[in-house]
């Protein structure tokens, strides 16, 4: 077997607590499909047959995805506060080969062979996917003023071919300066540093990395700690020095005592080295070193130019995803066959109506998503909104640019603009809300 | 006594075929002449001998297919007087209307007689040819071999990879790949018409695009190898062969014999789709082909008695041995021979990047020879830069030129070392495109050209030009950006423009002075001998 797929679905969605306090992030509906359906669909389309899904018991109970793949659910406790790397360590016994780690909130249509080909062809330790950031155009409920640009930027350094990952740092870790090691500049004098990139959280990792994680318990997060560590380690002296076998064994023993190191060599390594030595190919030119500068640890990145790639971890992203994802991924009809829509109502072409919905007369629904079992009464105007499951909207309401969560009730004649109505909330009749986040008070106390 | 003989013969004549008639009648004539008391002249003796031969031939003819002699020949009535002039009467179906006019004895002018004689000679000649054909046909029926008396249409089987313009062959190949569950790589861009029988692919459309990501049909190490081939990460015939053998070792390590199957047969069948896949990624080189033949032979020679683990280790050891003998030790032997040919103060010209030539030069430098090297390079591959890097790293002083400047550099050069991709059975050297030009110019300047090639790259193919069988690389490699402008960016939109990126060319043996192999230094024309000896050994 070549690759094992692992989907990380145990995250809490800490950046959109308003949505996720009642419903776990993997199950948030996007285009009337749970969020986790999208990465699973990506894996299925490519040809995976088995997937390991790391999630919580709560999600496992409520998750009903029909897929041909064999899903192996691994449950971890919610309050264990496990990072993604901790989760990998937890399933280390199940990992038999190289892995492809996907986050549950990734919605993309990338041709995944680009990422995996980099991993295969260059025998890389890490291969990841990044995409150019798209500006979110929709107004986000509850946001006052312009969007903060203090979204922590990532500085990503790639070589002149655009594939080899040389440098990665987050703005939060830097004080005032960006420090680049001389060893990197000596080997790759031309480096392009990009800031407008979104990390898709899709990683191909070698099995030796998982084994290394098992020994090194100090790393908790893949994105936060493991990836920068690997990128830095490409140019560290220990992996590159050409010592004799005896020396390297001694040194490794020493290092094992202090910090466990990554063992990159495999069997028949010398034959592969011989083939590379006799090959007339080099990945860079201008200096006297061999291909890859003799380094064994290599990190590659595929940067998507066009296509869709969203990580649904903020409210803005969630709304944007709802808008665009169904257009790309819809295999079913926009209007579910069991929905009852009266003849005098107007349902726009880009709206999605869920199962067993009830839309009464003279209601108009434009560019919106209505979840399952919702009830829309008469003369309701819904524009640009996301209505989740089991919502009741009384007559005469007008809802614009809002997100109404599960089981909410909107009273008669209410006028809701750019609001987020939390789960189970009731909006009284004739209410006028503009740009507010309406959630239950006990939830507000969580900081 | 003679008379009785004649009588009995005549009786025989009546019972047997017509063919006897003439000879026997002639004999009768002769006997008559004998009876008539004429002395046997020299001519008559010759004639007698000829007659006997004729009889023997006729006997053979009688045994042969009857269909030949169905001609109704008017039995030439021969008189005794004309017996001397008569030669062997035609037994072939060819009959001329100028059968000797019968019944006339005297009264024929000398001219007419001469004309008759000439006619008869012609008939004899044609009859002899016919008889030769008959005899050979007889021989054929006896030995059951059929030498072609006329050119018969021979069915030639061309390899599929040089029939890209034949839709029937393409369909067959597509079906075969479908059966093996391997995707078909589509051709890219318009091809030059002279090379339209070859495939041309784009590097941006790898074969993995059409395959499932955790590849189940093809072993992962083979997928990796195919990618490395198509992207040019592993290039050069030694390197490709070693990488292939390494991947096969992985395959064999992960192989488990299914039930009711024998390892020797099943493993070979398992390797077939992998080889098709690698062929689709990049056409196999001659070195790879020979290595695959060797491995298949070794696998099928595995006896069925030993356990699976043992069998697998045996095969892996065979692979290791092959690499050690044919590549490592061969390189050492070639280097030793080549060392004798390199003298102090030499200026050596090399082309492109050949792992063997690099090894030879580095080895010679280590052993203390003083020489300098001129590295010739060509677009679009620019492999000479790699050679330059390796030689300079070693400490050898080098000059670097492009192939366009070769005729300027040649007056300084004392010898040329070329590597080879394969050595063909008629002595032609198949190497990187441009090598034949180097050899040509070197010949014009009387500079010796030495080709270094291991024996495992010798192949049975015969080729005299670079068109028939070659490889077309990605045409987009020729696109270059200078000063921010890329002129050929949209070359596909121009209907009359074609880009050609050839990989190999063949050098005739007249331009090559010596081939240094692990068997010694041989002239180019001894390649078929080496092949024959190799086949006998195996």
Short mmCIF file of C-alpha atoms in Angstrom, two decimals, chain B residues 236-470:
data_model
loop_
_atom_site.label_atom_id
_atom_site.label_comp_id
_atom_site.label_asym_id
_atom_site.label_seq_id
_atom_site.Cartn_x
_atom_site.Cartn_y
_atom_site.Cartn_z
CA UNK B 236 21.17 8.27 -18.53
CA UNK B 237 21.13 4.62 -19.50
CA UNK B 238 23.21 3.23 -16.60
CA UNK B 239 21.23 5.20 -14.07
CA UNK B 240 17.90 4.12 -15.50
CA UNK B 241 18.93 0.50 -15.46
CA UNK B 242 20.14 0.60 -11.85
CA UNK B 243 16.99 2.39 -10.72
CA UNK B 244 14.88 -0.18 -12.55
CA UNK B 245 16.67 -3.06 -10.86
CA UNK B 246 16.31 -1.36 -7.49
CA UNK B 247 12.56 -1.01 -8.04
CA UNK B 248 12.33 -4.65 -9.09
CA UNK B 249 14.07 -5.65 -5.90
CA UNK B 250 11.39 -3.82 -3.95
CA UNK B 251 8.67 -5.50 -5.97
CA UNK B 252 10.16 -8.91 -5.36
CA UNK B 253 10.53 -8.16 -1.67
CA UNK B 254 6.83 -7.32 -1.39
CA UNK B 255 5.71 -10.19 -3.59
CA UNK B 256 3.75 -13.09 -2.21
CA UNK B 257 2.98 -16.09 -4.38
CA UNK B 258 -0.76 -16.64 -4.60
CA UNK B 259 -2.07 -20.10 -4.02
CA UNK B 260 -1.96 -22.60 -6.87
CA UNK B 261 0.63 -20.51 -8.65
CA UNK B 262 4.31 -20.98 -9.15
CA UNK B 263 6.68 -18.19 -8.40
CA UNK B 264 8.65 -18.69 -11.59
CA UNK B 265 5.61 -18.12 -13.78
CA UNK B 266 3.50 -15.77 -11.74
CA UNK B 267 6.23 -13.27 -10.93
CA UNK B 268 7.05 -12.83 -14.61
CA UNK B 269 3.36 -12.18 -15.30
CA UNK B 270 3.27 -9.68 -12.48
CA UNK B 271 6.19 -7.79 -13.94
CA UNK B 272 4.59 -7.41 -17.38
CA UNK B 273 2.12 -4.62 -16.53
CA UNK B 274 4.87 -2.80 -14.64
CA UNK B 275 7.05 -2.87 -17.71
CA UNK B 276 4.17 -1.57 -19.84
CA UNK B 277 3.65 1.22 -17.35
CA UNK B 278 7.31 2.21 -17.43
CA UNK B 279 7.21 2.05 -21.21
CA UNK B 280 4.29 4.47 -21.23
CA UNK B 281 6.15 6.86 -18.94
CA UNK B 282 9.25 6.78 -21.09
CA UNK B 283 10.27 4.29 -23.80
CA UNK B 284 12.61 1.65 -22.42
CA UNK B 285 16.30 1.96 -23.13
CA UNK B 286 18.40 -0.85 -24.57
CA UNK B 287 20.15 -1.35 -21.23
CA UNK B 288 16.82 -1.70 -19.45
CA UNK B 289 15.59 -4.12 -22.10
CA UNK B 290 18.60 -6.38 -21.64
CA UNK B 291 18.31 -6.22 -17.87
CA UNK B 292 14.63 -7.19 -18.04
CA UNK B 293 15.45 -10.12 -20.30
CA UNK B 294 18.05 -11.29 -17.84
CA UNK B 295 15.72 -11.02 -14.86
CA UNK B 296 12.91 -12.83 -16.63
CA UNK B 297 15.29 -15.62 -17.49
CA UNK B 298 16.53 -15.85 -13.92
CA UNK B 299 13.01 -15.93 -12.53
CA UNK B 300 11.86 -18.64 -14.89
CA UNK B 301 14.96 -20.66 -14.01
CA UNK B 302 14.02 -20.71 -10.34
CA UNK B 303 13.26 -24.28 -9.46
CA UNK B 304 9.88 -25.00 -7.97
CA UNK B 305 11.28 -27.05 -5.13
CA UNK B 306 12.79 -24.31 -3.05
CA UNK B 307 10.76 -22.20 -0.67
CA UNK B 308 9.46 -18.79 -1.58
CA UNK B 309 11.79 -16.84 0.70
CA UNK B 310 14.80 -18.60 -0.65
CA UNK B 311 13.67 -18.04 -4.21
CA UNK B 312 13.20 -14.35 -3.56
CA UNK B 313 16.65 -13.98 -2.03
CA UNK B 314 18.15 -15.89 -4.95
CA UNK B 315 16.59 -13.54 -7.44
CA UNK B 316 17.65 -10.49 -5.47
CA UNK B 317 21.18 -11.81 -5.30
CA UNK B 318 21.10 -12.35 -9.05
CA UNK B 319 20.11 -8.75 -9.50
CA UNK B 320 22.93 -7.58 -7.27
CA UNK B 321 25.36 -9.76 -9.14
CA UNK B 322 24.20 -8.38 -12.48
CA UNK B 323 24.72 -4.82 -11.35
CA UNK B 324 28.09 -5.63 -9.87
CA UNK B 325 29.35 -7.47 -12.94
CA UNK B 326 27.84 -5.60 -15.81
CA UNK B 327 28.05 -2.10 -14.47
CA UNK B 328 30.63 -1.79 -11.68
CA UNK B 329 33.29 -4.21 -12.80
CA UNK B 330 32.70 -3.35 -16.44
CA UNK B 331 33.31 0.29 -15.63
CA UNK B 332 36.53 -0.65 -13.87
CA UNK B 333 37.71 -2.74 -16.80
CA UNK B 334 36.84 -0.08 -19.32
CA UNK B 335 38.58 2.52 -17.23
CA UNK B 336 41.70 0.40 -17.13
CA UNK B 337 41.73 0.02 -20.91
CA UNK B 338 40.95 3.66 -21.46
CA UNK B 339 43.78 4.65 -19.12
CA UNK B 340 46.23 3.28 -21.65
CA UNK B 341 44.73 5.47 -24.32
CA UNK B 342 44.99 8.69 -22.35
CA UNK B 343 48.43 10.19 -22.41
CA UNK B 344 49.93 13.16 -20.59
CA UNK B 345 49.21 16.46 -22.25
CA UNK B 346 46.09 15.18 -23.98
CA UNK B 347 43.17 17.39 -24.80
CA UNK B 348 40.07 15.26 -24.56
CA UNK B 349 36.70 16.25 -25.93
CA UNK B 350 33.56 14.87 -24.33
CA UNK B 351 29.93 15.44 -25.21
CA UNK B 352 26.91 15.63 -22.94
CA UNK B 353 26.91 13.69 -19.72
CA UNK B 354 27.91 10.05 -19.81
CA UNK B 355 28.41 8.41 -16.44
CA UNK B 356 30.98 6.04 -17.88
CA UNK B 357 33.11 8.71 -19.55
CA UNK B 358 33.02 10.77 -16.35
CA UNK B 359 34.17 7.75 -14.39
CA UNK B 360 37.01 7.10 -16.83
CA UNK B 361 38.25 10.67 -16.71
CA UNK B 362 38.04 10.93 -12.94
CA UNK B 363 39.83 7.62 -12.57
CA UNK B 364 42.60 8.61 -15.00
CA UNK B 365 43.06 11.90 -13.18
CA UNK B 366 43.33 10.12 -9.86
CA UNK B 367 45.99 7.83 -11.25
CA UNK B 368 48.05 10.81 -12.17
CA UNK B 369 47.54 11.51 -15.85
CA UNK B 370 47.76 15.14 -16.81
CA UNK B 371 45.17 16.16 -19.34
CA UNK B 372 42.52 18.75 -19.91
CA UNK B 373 38.97 18.34 -21.07
CA UNK B 374 36.73 20.23 -23.45
CA UNK B 375 33.07 19.70 -22.57
CA UNK B 376 30.66 20.16 -25.46
CA UNK B 377 27.04 20.83 -24.61
CA UNK B 378 23.81 21.26 -26.52
CA UNK B 379 20.32 22.58 -25.93
CA UNK B 380 17.73 21.90 -24.67
CA UNK B 381 19.05 19.40 -22.18
CA UNK B 382 22.31 21.16 -21.34
CA UNK B 383 23.64 18.01 -19.71
CA UNK B 384 27.21 19.18 -20.23
CA UNK B 385 26.83 21.41 -17.22
CA UNK B 386 26.61 18.34 -15.01
CA UNK B 387 29.76 16.87 -16.59
CA UNK B 388 31.49 20.20 -16.12
CA UNK B 389 30.51 20.34 -12.47
CA UNK B 390 31.70 16.84 -11.72
CA UNK B 391 35.01 17.18 -13.51
CA UNK B 392 35.81 20.57 -12.05
CA UNK B 393 34.90 19.31 -8.60
CA UNK B 394 37.50 16.60 -9.10
CA UNK B 395 40.12 19.14 -10.12
CA UNK B 396 40.35 18.59 -13.86
CA UNK B 397 40.75 21.77 -15.91
CA UNK B 398 37.88 22.07 -18.32
CA UNK B 399 36.66 24.23 -21.18
CA UNK B 400 32.98 24.50 -21.91
CA UNK B 401 31.52 25.16 -25.37
CA UNK B 402 28.24 24.62 -27.11
CA UNK B 403 28.07 22.21 -30.01
CA UNK B 404 27.96 25.08 -32.48
CA UNK B 405 31.58 25.85 -31.66
CA UNK B 406 32.90 22.33 -32.05
CA UNK B 407 34.70 22.91 -35.32
CA UNK B 408 36.58 25.81 -33.77
CA UNK B 409 37.77 23.69 -30.89
CA UNK B 410 38.74 20.60 -32.81
CA UNK B 411 42.19 21.70 -33.98
CA UNK B 412 43.23 21.62 -30.31
CA UNK B 413 41.72 18.26 -29.53
CA UNK B 414 43.78 15.09 -29.43
CA UNK B 415 40.99 12.58 -28.89
CA UNK B 416 37.24 12.37 -28.48
CA UNK B 417 35.53 10.17 -25.89
CA UNK B 418 31.87 9.46 -26.43
CA UNK B 419 29.42 7.53 -24.35
CA UNK B 420 26.77 5.33 -25.90
CA UNK B 421 23.17 4.57 -25.16
CA UNK B 422 23.36 1.33 -27.15
CA UNK B 423 25.54 -0.37 -29.74
CA UNK B 424 23.53 -1.81 -32.61
CA UNK B 425 24.22 -5.09 -34.30
CA UNK B 426 25.52 -3.53 -37.50
CA UNK B 427 28.13 -1.50 -35.66
CA UNK B 428 26.21 1.76 -35.45
CA UNK B 429 26.40 3.67 -32.19
CA UNK B 430 23.19 5.05 -30.76
CA UNK B 431 23.89 7.99 -28.52
CA UNK B 432 22.56 11.38 -27.49
CA UNK B 433 21.54 13.58 -30.40
CA UNK B 434 24.59 15.52 -31.51
CA UNK B 435 27.12 12.77 -30.93
CA UNK B 436 27.09 11.77 -34.58
CA UNK B 437 27.92 15.36 -35.50
CA UNK B 438 30.84 15.36 -33.12
CA UNK B 439 32.09 12.14 -34.65
CA UNK B 440 31.68 13.52 -38.16
CA UNK B 441 33.59 16.69 -37.47
CA UNK B 442 36.26 14.76 -35.61
CA UNK B 443 36.67 12.49 -38.60
CA UNK B 444 37.08 15.51 -40.83
CA UNK B 445 39.89 16.72 -38.60
CA UNK B 446 41.40 13.25 -38.25
CA UNK B 447 40.88 13.17 -34.52
CA UNK B 448 40.38 9.66 -33.13
CA UNK B 449 36.91 8.95 -31.74
CA UNK B 450 36.68 6.41 -28.94
CA UNK B 451 33.30 5.12 -27.83
CA UNK B 452 33.03 3.65 -24.36
CA UNK B 453 30.22 1.19 -23.85
CA UNK B 454 29.58 -1.79 -21.58
CA UNK B 455 28.63 -5.04 -23.26
CA UNK B 456 25.23 -5.22 -21.62
CA UNK B 457 24.15 -2.29 -23.79
CA UNK B 458 24.76 -4.19 -27.02
CA UNK B 459 21.48 -4.86 -28.71
CA UNK B 460 20.34 -7.00 -31.62
CA UNK B 461 18.64 -4.18 -33.44
CA UNK B 462 19.93 -2.87 -36.74
CA UNK B 463 19.48 0.71 -37.75
CA UNK B 464 21.18 2.87 -40.34
CA UNK B 465 19.45 6.19 -39.78
CA UNK B 466 18.06 8.17 -36.90
CA UNK B 467 14.54 8.36 -38.24
CA UNK B 468 13.23 4.85 -37.96
CA UNK B 469 13.45 4.40 -34.24
CA UNK B 470 14.02 7.37 -31.97
#
